[in-house]
Amino acid sequence: MSESRYLEVLKQRILVFDGAMGSSVQALGLSADDYGGAELEGCIDHLVLSRPDVIRDLHASFLEVGCDVIETDSFRANRLSVAEYGLQERIVEMNRAAAEIARGVADQFSAAGRPRFVAGSIGPSGYLPSASDPTLGRVTYDELVEVFCEQARGLIEGGVDLLAIETGQDILEMKAAVSGVRKALREARVQLPIQVQPTLDTSGRMLLGTNIEAALVTLEALRVDVIGLNCSTGPEHMRQPIRYLCENTSLPVSVVPNAGIPHNVDGVAVYGLTPKALADAHEEFVTEFGANIVGGCCGTTPEHLKLVVERVGGSAPLARQVTSAPPAPRVSSAMEAFDIAQNPAPTLIGERVNSQGSRKVKQLLLDDDYDEILNVARDQVEAGAHLLDICTALTERQDEAEQMRILVKLLAQGVPTPLVIDTTEVDVVEAALKSNPGRAIINSINLESGRDSVLPHAVEHGAAVIALTIDEEGMAKTGARKLEIARRIHDICVNDHGLRPQDLIFDDLTFTLATGDEEFRNSAVETIEGIRKIKGELPGVFTSLGVSNVSFGLQPHARTVLNSVFLHHCVEAGLDMAIVNAAHVTPYAEVDDEQRALSDDLIFNRREDALAAFIAYFEEHEAEEDEKVDPTASMGPEEAIHWMILHRKKEGIEGLVDSAIEG
């Protein structure tokens, strides 16, 4: 049987998974001897070694009623979950045995034109990762990757057709599981489908608060092959989440509910959903919503699955119409998902949680006062930021990666907003992505110094990337050069690393108009033209801009006006995202007519004295602004501009224009 046979068949007909393993075993009333001794009693996964005949018979009972797929008895067979039984050194052996037993039974029931498949069951670790809750942080992300890799290794050796990561309660742990499975597949040099199934409670969220939209965005970005839901509740509480999945993804969708929510009767979990009720629900999921895979989890028996097979087994999949074709590219936090391109544009990226642009945040990082930084982040969100750009680089400290890890962990549970990871260091990017439950944006890459080393991490974690139009010759200053570099980056990302166009966000750079330097008088016009060219000639990509670069060195009120007017023209040219202080943006129509005219003259270089006229007007309208850090004080103008763009510092670099004018 070829490695892709499962997905091939899935395109042709509805597949029915088997029913419960755990509750089926418990119903048998096995003795301690069956488990291998009193010290192993209750370890269902060990039965593949101590009573393989029992597991073989259970698999057969579901295949006899017509199920297409059986799951291995390996749900908890990872070294963390079985450590209490002292079995952590037998993980590969247990998983290999589980797969071999299921493989043998499935092959016996397979026939020409009717293959039976084996899904390698991978459940949660039993631990919450350290990036989810510091009080429960008993294991790191990297350790989880190895835990799941080890388990998958045994399942692959035993001959499974697919890997099913299921009953996920923590989206970050599910990301680690996908990474672990992919690592095992690479080591084995095979390709097998990955099916991922979070579990939601009756509120429609995962245990740590992730809703179905965020779960879909995060997992789909990891390029899994099938996505769905299992366990936790009966089908009634899965109805709306499954409808959402079927309407918003082109991936096959699976639905594997419990036989209702269990009730405790004399210490025994009792599931009340009847076989007919399960079959009715699955018929709706298949014929009305467009689910591709159905089955049963806790409490479901061969009797349940027999009726499901009779009702929907083997039927042709519904031709689903995804609501947005293709779905709008999105990013996600630990809780919610957001469109990369907001309507109306632009998407606002809050810039204040940044050690290089805010003196306040810099001091808070030096003091390890993360709770107060969280308040700064919340203020940004309340001011209208859709995303948060975060940076922890400090010249006074050498632990940027650790501070980034702590901050990402805190923000993940403290704000609903997706994160933009702002750093020049690959190890910091890696630390951030391993701590971030959602789908982040990496800020940034360019062609100046081989920064594409970030791209493998973007691929593994499903992140989008902001790409600056900088190459070996320096920063692009004309629209044509901006497009030329964007094309090169697009080729590297898409053709060499497998990113999609919608994973790319191009920042074609803008420069301050405040120096009066002839070289930069047309820079705003060239930036606007660069946006237009990139959007027009690289279909599917997004654009972003550090808008307030255009006003470096001007007085605060003048900056607010110029930034707002420039932002308007960039959006008209196709700008999707802007790194700004959302509280300091004024709608174009609300800008004073005279101020708007002066700004337009400066932006479009319409008159020789445009800068002088602009400065003269605002000298009488100076407003106060928060004190900012100036890392560029000792630099020349060109060096300072380059530093600010490369390091993404969008507000408050003082003294630049004075030094330029004096020079």
XYZ file of C-alpha atoms in Angstrom:
663
model
C 0.000 0.000 0.000
C 1.505 3.320 -1.065
C 2.127 6.053 1.450
C -0.405 8.391 -0.181
C -3.171 5.835 -0.610
C -5.086 7.140 2.402
C -5.416 10.631 0.940
C -6.232 9.245 -2.494
C -9.139 7.191 -1.150
C -10.250 10.100 1.013
C -10.880 12.164 -2.115
C -13.206 9.470 -3.421
C -15.369 8.498 -0.470
C -16.211 9.095 3.156
C -13.992 7.118 5.515
C -15.225 5.778 8.844
C -12.847 5.519 11.788
C -13.322 2.942 14.520
C -14.737 3.553 17.985
C -13.311 3.789 21.477
C -10.240 1.908 22.616
C -10.056 2.952 26.276
C -13.690 2.485 27.278
C -13.861 -0.744 25.255
C -10.913 -2.182 27.183
C -12.354 -1.049 30.505
C -15.599 -2.834 29.711
C -13.717 -6.148 29.479
C -12.881 -6.172 33.190
C -9.289 -7.294 32.695
C -7.179 -8.367 35.665
C -3.815 -7.053 36.831
C -2.209 -10.115 35.278
C -3.626 -9.148 31.892
C -1.831 -5.812 32.136
C 1.438 -7.499 33.074
C 1.277 -7.196 36.844
C -0.141 -4.987 39.564
C 2.407 -2.246 38.846
C 1.105 -1.982 35.264
C -2.608 -2.342 35.970
C -4.584 0.283 34.098
C -1.903 0.960 31.473
C -3.997 0.199 28.415
C -1.119 0.947 26.039
C 0.921 -1.896 27.564
C -1.677 -4.456 26.501
C -0.037 -4.530 23.069
C 2.801 -6.381 24.815
C 0.990 -8.263 27.581
C -2.303 -9.190 25.809
C -1.944 -8.487 22.085
C -4.836 -10.848 21.440
C -7.213 -8.533 23.290
C -6.190 -5.547 21.204
C -6.299 -7.615 18.020
C -9.879 -8.698 18.776
C -10.974 -5.111 19.477
C -9.557 -3.935 16.157
C -11.316 -6.791 14.388
C -14.647 -5.959 16.042
C -14.690 -2.566 14.375
C -13.458 -3.790 11.015
C -16.163 -6.474 11.027
C -18.878 -3.799 11.113
C -17.315 -1.994 8.142
C -14.955 0.629 9.546
C -12.259 1.829 7.160
C -9.662 2.955 9.683
C -8.505 1.539 13.013
C -6.403 3.474 15.497
C -3.440 1.932 17.248
C -3.535 1.258 20.982
C -0.913 3.938 21.595
C -2.839 7.025 22.688
C -0.774 7.505 25.884
C 2.324 5.622 24.769
C 4.788 8.458 25.234
C 7.552 8.604 27.827
C 5.901 11.340 29.876
C 2.504 9.679 30.173
C 3.772 6.167 31.006
C 6.581 7.222 33.342
C 4.381 6.369 36.325
C 4.503 2.745 35.140
C 8.266 2.762 34.588
C 7.831 2.138 30.855
C 9.627 5.186 29.494
C 12.464 3.121 28.008
C 10.061 0.902 26.052
C 8.291 3.609 24.058
C 9.482 2.629 20.587
C 8.832 -1.040 21.343
C 5.283 -0.359 22.542
C 4.370 1.856 19.609
C 5.922 -0.517 17.100
C 3.936 -3.400 18.583
C 0.718 -1.356 18.566
C 1.203 -0.536 14.885
C 2.139 -4.086 13.918
C -0.954 -5.544 15.609
C -3.257 -3.059 13.882
C -1.439 -3.501 10.573
C -1.893 -7.255 10.665
C -5.625 -7.050 11.377
C -6.193 -4.319 8.791
C -4.407 -6.330 6.116
C -6.591 -9.348 6.877
C -9.724 -7.296 6.237
C -8.407 -5.394 3.222
C -9.599 -6.384 -0.240
C -9.089 -5.176 -3.762
C -10.783 -1.829 -4.035
C -11.435 -1.728 -0.282
C -8.268 -1.022 1.696
C -8.343 -0.765 5.484
C -6.047 1.793 7.049
C -4.099 2.100 10.288
C -3.872 5.448 12.066
C -1.066 5.849 14.571
C -2.763 7.384 17.602
C -0.770 10.131 19.358
C -2.473 11.735 22.336
C -1.349 14.571 24.650
C 1.818 14.279 26.704
C 0.000 14.691 29.970
C 2.090 17.796 30.667
C 1.414 21.404 29.823
C 4.449 23.006 28.131
C 6.313 25.766 29.896
C 5.139 28.403 27.440
C 1.530 27.834 28.463
C 1.636 28.185 32.218
C 4.739 28.837 34.311
C 3.219 26.998 37.279
C 2.906 23.812 35.227
C 6.047 24.201 33.152
C 7.595 20.804 33.716
C 8.740 20.283 30.134
C 10.108 22.491 27.358
C 8.997 22.754 23.761
C 12.144 21.007 22.537
C 11.598 18.155 25.002
C 8.040 17.753 23.739
C 9.277 17.565 20.148
C 11.573 14.698 21.129
C 8.817 12.958 23.092
C 6.480 12.925 20.104
C 9.286 12.084 17.663
C 10.128 8.987 19.697
C 6.519 7.843 19.748
C 6.049 8.462 16.035
C 9.239 6.552 15.291
C 7.770 3.350 16.705
C 4.458 3.826 14.896
C 6.212 4.409 11.578
C 8.374 1.307 12.046
C 5.233 -0.695 12.762
C 3.637 0.239 9.452
C 0.923 2.858 10.041
C -0.694 4.625 7.086
C -1.044 7.986 8.819
C -0.236 9.714 12.100
C -3.225 11.005 14.071
C -2.383 13.704 16.612
C -5.571 13.842 18.615
C -7.419 15.090 21.679
C -5.219 18.179 21.768
C -6.043 20.544 24.599
C -3.108 22.940 24.178
C -2.396 24.349 20.733
C 1.294 24.894 21.518
C 1.687 21.246 22.449
C -0.022 20.274 19.197
C 2.527 22.378 17.307
C 5.298 20.498 19.108
C 3.636 17.202 18.222
C 3.530 18.109 14.534
C 7.223 19.072 14.669
C 8.059 15.794 16.416
C 6.148 13.717 13.879
C 7.794 15.531 10.974
C 11.202 14.909 12.504
C 10.445 11.184 12.785
C 9.254 11.089 9.175
C 12.432 12.813 7.993
C 14.580 10.370 9.927
C 12.675 7.411 8.469
C 12.729 8.993 4.985
C 9.057 8.361 4.422
C 6.030 10.536 3.802
C 2.815 9.855 5.667
C -0.266 12.042 6.119
C -0.652 13.950 9.381
C -4.173 14.227 10.771
C -4.619 16.698 13.643
C -7.668 16.798 15.903
C -7.961 19.318 18.752
C -10.653 18.831 21.349
C -13.036 21.613 22.385
C -15.139 21.932 25.507
C -18.808 22.885 25.516
C -17.862 26.572 25.177
C -16.192 25.836 21.839
C -12.633 26.467 23.036
C -9.601 24.348 23.816
C -8.533 24.024 27.452
C -6.263 27.104 27.357
C -8.761 29.285 25.487
C -8.031 28.714 21.786
C -11.151 29.014 19.636
C -11.768 27.030 16.462
C -10.705 29.914 14.199
C -7.306 30.264 15.855
C -6.821 26.500 15.931
C -7.511 26.260 12.197
C -5.133 29.105 11.300
C -2.332 27.745 13.477
C -2.611 24.116 12.367
C -3.295 24.802 8.699
C -0.128 26.932 8.571
C 1.810 23.842 9.724
C 0.672 22.124 6.497
C -1.107 19.221 8.075
C -3.105 16.987 5.740
C -6.358 16.580 7.651
C -7.911 18.689 10.395
C -10.849 17.923 12.627
C -12.190 17.484 16.147
C -12.431 14.523 18.473
C -13.326 13.481 22.025
C -14.505 15.799 24.837
C -18.169 16.166 23.925
C -20.868 14.484 21.939
C -21.680 15.568 18.388
C -24.156 18.243 19.437
C -21.433 20.538 20.794
C -19.275 19.908 17.705
C -21.915 21.079 15.261
C -20.915 24.734 14.903
C -17.125 24.183 15.027
C -17.379 21.477 12.344
C -19.561 23.723 10.221
C -16.908 26.425 10.552
C -14.101 24.069 9.529
C -16.010 22.815 6.510
C -16.719 26.369 5.386
C -13.230 27.739 5.947
C -10.673 25.127 4.923
C -9.996 23.155 1.782
C -8.433 20.355 3.857
C -10.370 17.153 4.562
C -12.314 17.522 7.818
C -12.714 14.774 10.432
C -15.238 14.553 13.250
C -14.829 11.874 15.928
C -17.049 12.654 18.935
C -17.658 10.839 22.177
C -20.909 8.992 22.738
C -22.065 12.102 24.541
C -20.625 13.790 27.611
C -19.924 11.109 30.232
C -21.780 10.875 33.523
C -20.325 9.312 36.629
C -22.411 6.387 37.854
C -20.964 4.563 40.854
C -17.460 5.576 39.842
C -17.916 4.476 36.227
C -18.104 6.810 33.221
C -21.386 6.203 31.411
C -21.982 7.514 27.890
C -25.601 8.001 26.921
C -25.558 8.687 23.172
C -27.304 5.905 21.253
C -25.968 4.373 18.022
C -28.850 5.940 16.098
C -28.151 9.397 17.508
C -24.479 9.134 16.487
C -25.436 7.960 12.998
C -27.938 10.803 12.659
C -25.305 13.347 13.656
C -22.721 11.967 11.254
C -25.195 11.975 8.411
C -25.678 15.691 8.995
C -21.931 16.294 9.219
C -21.362 14.470 5.925
C -24.355 15.454 3.799
C -24.935 19.025 4.986
C -21.553 20.283 6.218
C -19.154 18.294 4.049
C -17.123 16.328 6.604
C -14.842 13.731 5.005
C -14.069 11.471 7.983
C -16.375 10.321 10.763
C -15.883 7.979 13.687
C -16.301 7.526 17.386
C -14.260 8.324 20.462
C -14.924 7.542 24.135
C -17.949 5.368 24.770
C -18.569 4.388 21.138
C -18.902 0.678 20.398
C -19.061 -1.518 17.294
C -22.845 -1.103 17.474
C -22.435 2.664 17.162
C -20.071 2.406 14.226
C -22.154 -0.249 12.466
C -25.010 2.229 12.071
C -22.602 5.000 11.048
C -21.141 2.762 8.315
C -24.629 1.865 7.080
C -25.666 5.506 6.982
C -22.647 7.245 5.409
C -19.837 4.743 4.843
C -18.437 4.798 1.322
C -20.583 7.697 0.146
C -19.097 10.379 -2.068
C -17.814 13.500 -0.297
C -19.900 16.633 -0.557
C -18.418 19.234 -2.894
C -17.739 21.844 -0.236
C -17.768 25.517 -1.112
C -15.235 27.270 1.097
C -16.685 30.668 2.016
C -13.691 32.688 0.773
C -11.891 31.155 -2.165
C -9.081 30.986 -1.391
C -9.540 31.648 2.332
C -8.196 34.990 3.494
C -4.640 34.543 4.842
C -4.664 34.938 8.603
C -2.453 34.963 11.662
C -3.443 33.920 15.157
C -2.823 34.392 18.824
C -3.309 31.737 21.478
C -6.976 32.659 21.494
C -8.184 34.236 18.249
C -7.426 34.636 14.540
C -7.117 37.819 12.495
C -6.986 38.546 8.766
C -3.527 39.739 7.727
C -5.199 42.349 5.541
C -7.944 44.212 7.394
C -10.856 45.892 5.655
C -10.609 48.838 5.601
C -6.827 48.860 5.300
C -4.357 49.050 6.816
C -3.725 46.439 9.461
C -2.166 48.357 12.341
C 0.900 46.865 14.018
C 1.422 48.351 17.464
C 5.048 49.386 17.969
C 5.341 50.335 21.634
C 6.315 46.938 23.120
C 9.799 47.553 21.850
C 13.047 47.933 23.770
C 14.639 49.950 20.944
C 11.848 52.465 20.455
C 10.447 53.098 23.913
C 12.510 54.235 26.873
C 9.736 53.073 29.167
C 9.704 49.532 27.802
C 13.500 49.401 27.774
C 13.599 50.199 31.481
C 10.829 47.724 32.211
C 12.860 44.997 30.501
C 15.957 45.974 32.443
C 13.878 45.700 35.612
C 12.243 42.402 34.523
C 8.873 44.082 35.058
C 6.906 41.998 32.583
C 3.531 42.687 34.152
C 3.865 46.375 33.384
C 4.967 45.551 29.815
C 1.757 43.566 29.520
C -0.126 46.742 30.418
C 1.706 48.605 27.647
C 0.651 45.870 25.230
C -2.950 46.077 26.379
C -2.910 49.837 25.883
C -1.749 49.284 22.303
C -4.605 46.864 21.674
C -7.144 49.224 23.210
C -5.785 51.999 20.965
C -6.606 49.921 17.892
C -3.566 47.762 17.145
C -4.459 44.569 15.306
C -0.990 43.037 15.838
C 1.855 43.708 18.278
C 5.480 44.188 17.213
C 7.712 43.062 20.096
C 11.448 43.487 20.588
C 13.624 42.670 23.615
C 17.094 43.605 22.326
C 19.161 45.473 24.938
C 22.813 46.494 24.745
C 22.967 46.302 28.551
C 21.943 42.631 28.660
C 22.874 39.516 26.722
C 19.719 37.459 27.304
C 17.521 38.707 24.458
C 16.275 35.197 23.643
C 15.293 34.439 27.231
C 13.527 37.769 27.670
C 11.724 37.218 24.376
C 10.616 33.766 25.527
C 9.251 35.133 28.795
C 7.505 38.056 27.120
C 5.932 35.951 24.375
C 4.654 33.503 26.971
C 3.081 36.328 28.951
C 1.558 38.090 25.958
C 0.183 34.832 24.581
C -2.094 34.481 27.581
C -2.527 38.191 28.297
C -3.687 39.732 25.009
C -5.782 38.339 22.138
C -3.527 39.918 19.520
C -1.137 37.984 17.229
C 2.544 38.805 17.575
C 5.176 40.206 15.225
C 8.583 38.938 16.339
C 11.030 41.806 15.865
C 14.687 40.737 16.078
C 17.862 40.438 14.045
C 18.941 37.234 15.822
C 17.986 33.764 14.605
C 18.113 32.246 18.100
C 15.671 34.881 19.319
C 13.285 34.096 16.459
C 13.510 30.424 17.374
C 12.866 31.076 21.077
C 9.875 33.246 20.263
C 8.271 30.775 17.862
C 8.717 27.892 20.311
C 6.913 29.920 22.966
C 4.128 31.293 20.791
C 0.969 29.188 20.575
C -0.393 30.995 17.539
C 0.756 31.856 14.039
C 3.214 34.756 14.262
C 4.933 37.087 11.811
C 8.737 37.292 11.753
C 10.132 40.786 11.364
C 12.276 40.608 9.284
C 14.441 39.132 6.510
C 16.505 40.740 3.735
C 19.292 39.925 1.291
C 22.032 42.015 2.858
C 23.664 39.368 5.037
C 22.197 35.942 4.427
C 19.206 36.481 6.679
C 17.337 33.667 4.919
C 18.614 31.438 7.758
C 15.398 32.487 9.478
C 13.263 30.869 6.775
C 13.527 27.225 7.933
C 12.098 28.315 11.283
C 9.285 30.157 9.525
C 8.431 27.005 7.580
C 8.532 24.719 10.627
C 6.316 26.973 12.731
C 4.032 28.191 9.953
C 4.999 31.845 10.423
C 4.639 34.646 7.918
C 7.668 36.878 7.251
C 8.223 40.563 6.658
C 10.885 41.054 3.983
C 12.811 44.305 3.619
C 13.927 45.442 0.169
C 17.629 45.416 1.034
C 20.286 43.479 -0.858
C 24.065 43.331 -1.115
C 24.107 46.853 -2.572
C 22.110 48.306 0.284
C 18.610 49.696 0.707
C 16.476 50.047 -2.412
C 15.634 53.693 -2.998
C 13.641 53.602 -6.245
C 10.427 51.824 -7.058
C 12.163 49.736 -9.721
C 14.913 48.573 -7.346
C 12.395 47.810 -4.628
C 10.517 45.522 -7.019
C 13.752 43.924 -8.260
C 14.797 42.918 -4.737
C 11.270 41.837 -3.844
C 11.315 39.479 -6.838
C 14.568 37.884 -5.634
C 13.248 37.404 -2.117
C 9.990 36.004 -3.489
C 11.921 33.457 -5.554
C 14.052 32.337 -2.598
C 11.101 32.040 -0.225
C 8.683 30.333 -2.592
C 10.932 28.168 -4.746
C 13.725 27.318 -2.300
C 11.832 27.149 0.993
C 8.285 26.347 -0.058
C 6.594 29.382 1.451
C 3.435 30.580 -0.248
C 3.095 34.098 -1.679
C 0.547 34.892 1.033
C 3.215 34.124 3.663
C 5.295 37.073 2.420
C 4.900 40.681 3.557
C 7.138 43.153 1.748
C 8.354 46.342 3.387
C 9.766 48.447 0.558
C 11.222 50.979 3.025
C 10.685 54.661 3.462
C 13.165 57.329 4.462
C 12.854 60.547 6.403
C 11.900 63.636 4.441
C 13.208 65.849 7.228
C 16.847 66.179 6.118
C 16.194 68.111 2.933
C 18.877 65.970 1.286
C 18.396 65.927 -2.490
C 18.860 62.138 -2.531
C 15.757 61.650 -0.390
C 13.432 64.365 -1.705
C 11.598 61.836 -3.884
C 11.912 58.943 -1.445
C 8.270 59.009 -0.344
C 7.102 58.981 -3.964
C 9.406 56.043 -4.718
C 8.078 54.161 -1.689
C 4.506 54.661 -2.845
C 5.479 53.509 -6.345
C 7.303 50.506 -4.918
C 4.173 49.414 -3.050
C 2.130 49.736 -6.229
C 4.635 47.711 -8.261
C 5.036 44.918 -5.703
C 1.286 44.509 -5.253
C 0.718 44.571 -8.997
C 3.481 42.201 -10.084
C 3.757 39.698 -7.210
C 0.214 38.342 -6.838
C -0.838 37.176 -3.402
C 1.850 38.923 -1.361
C 1.208 41.587 1.254
C 2.914 44.897 1.929
C 3.886 46.577 5.171
C 5.643 49.794 6.068
C 7.202 51.519 9.047
C 5.236 54.629 8.198
C 6.768 56.971 10.755
C 10.240 56.590 9.235
C 9.065 59.308 6.856
C 9.002 61.894 9.637
C 12.085 61.129 11.733
C 13.499 64.251 13.311
C 10.426 66.475 13.051
C 8.492 67.799 16.011
C 5.913 65.407 17.498
C 2.755 67.091 16.177
C 4.293 67.524 12.736
C 5.180 63.837 12.740
C 1.625 62.797 13.545
C 0.239 64.815 10.639
C 2.865 63.774 8.085
C 2.591 60.119 9.114
C -1.202 60.186 8.779
C -1.158 61.796 5.329
C 1.635 59.534 4.063
C -0.202 56.479 5.387
C -3.283 57.482 3.400
C -1.356 57.664 0.118
C 0.402 54.363 0.791
C -2.905 52.617 1.451
C -4.256 53.997 -1.812
C -1.244 52.418 -3.551
C -1.986 49.026 -1.983
C -0.376 49.045 1.478
C -1.826 46.273 3.646
C -0.088 46.786 6.990
C 1.535 49.629 8.879
C 3.802 49.618 11.913
C 2.584 52.655 13.812
C 1.380 53.883 17.141
C -2.309 53.461 16.399
C -3.203 56.215 18.871
C -1.206 58.708 16.782
C -2.940 58.144 13.440
C -5.453 60.730 12.234
C -7.863 59.806 9.394
C -6.946 61.654 6.201
C -10.304 63.413 5.987
C -9.874 64.782 9.500
C -6.484 66.365 8.874
C -6.628 70.166 8.662
C -6.773 71.314 5.020
C -3.648 73.476 5.261
C -1.697 70.771 7.093
C -2.764 68.212 4.508
C -1.660 70.457 1.636
C 1.709 71.102 3.248
C 2.163 67.358 3.809
C 1.244 66.513 0.231
C 3.714 69.083 -1.078
C 6.470 67.477 0.983
C 5.529 63.868 0.207
C 5.261 64.414 -3.561
C 8.142 66.951 -3.743
C 5.928 69.544 -5.395
C 7.890 72.665 -4.449
C 11.462 73.567 -3.635
C 10.591 75.018 -0.235
C 8.208 72.226 0.789
C 10.285 71.161 3.803
C 10.940 74.706 4.982
C 7.250 75.605 4.705
C 6.218 72.452 6.536
C 8.681 73.013 9.405
C 7.793 76.696 9.719
C 4.104 75.939 10.045
C 4.538 73.338 12.774
C 7.064 75.304 14.817
C 4.036 77.058 16.267
C 2.092 73.845 16.873
C 4.561 71.767 18.837
C 2.996 69.042 20.977
C 4.537 66.846 23.628
C 5.279 63.165 23.014
C 6.583 60.342 25.176
C 10.339 60.358 25.677
C 12.047 57.813 23.417
C 15.369 56.024 23.179
C 17.996 57.284 20.720
C 20.405 54.460 19.838
C 21.531 56.427 16.752
C 22.893 59.490 18.542
C 26.488 58.748 17.574
C 25.716 57.767 13.975
C 25.752 59.802 10.798
C 22.421 60.337 8.965
C 22.860 57.562 6.369
C 24.058 55.068 8.971
C 21.228 56.032 11.318
C 18.589 55.588 8.632
C 20.008 52.199 7.720
C 20.076 51.113 11.364
C 16.495 52.218 11.980
C 15.122 50.409 8.965
C 17.080 47.232 9.577
C 16.069 47.148 13.222
C 12.501 48.256 12.545
C 12.491 51.267 14.821
C 9.538 53.349 13.805
C 9.169 56.128 16.366
C 11.096 58.673 18.325
C 14.708 58.658 17.057
C 15.673 62.186 17.941
C 18.541 64.295 16.729
C 18.806 62.695 13.312
C 17.682 65.673 11.294
C 19.645 68.172 13.325
C 22.840 66.251 12.690
C 21.969 65.929 9.007
C 21.251 69.624 8.586
C 24.291 70.667 10.544
C 26.388 68.237 8.466
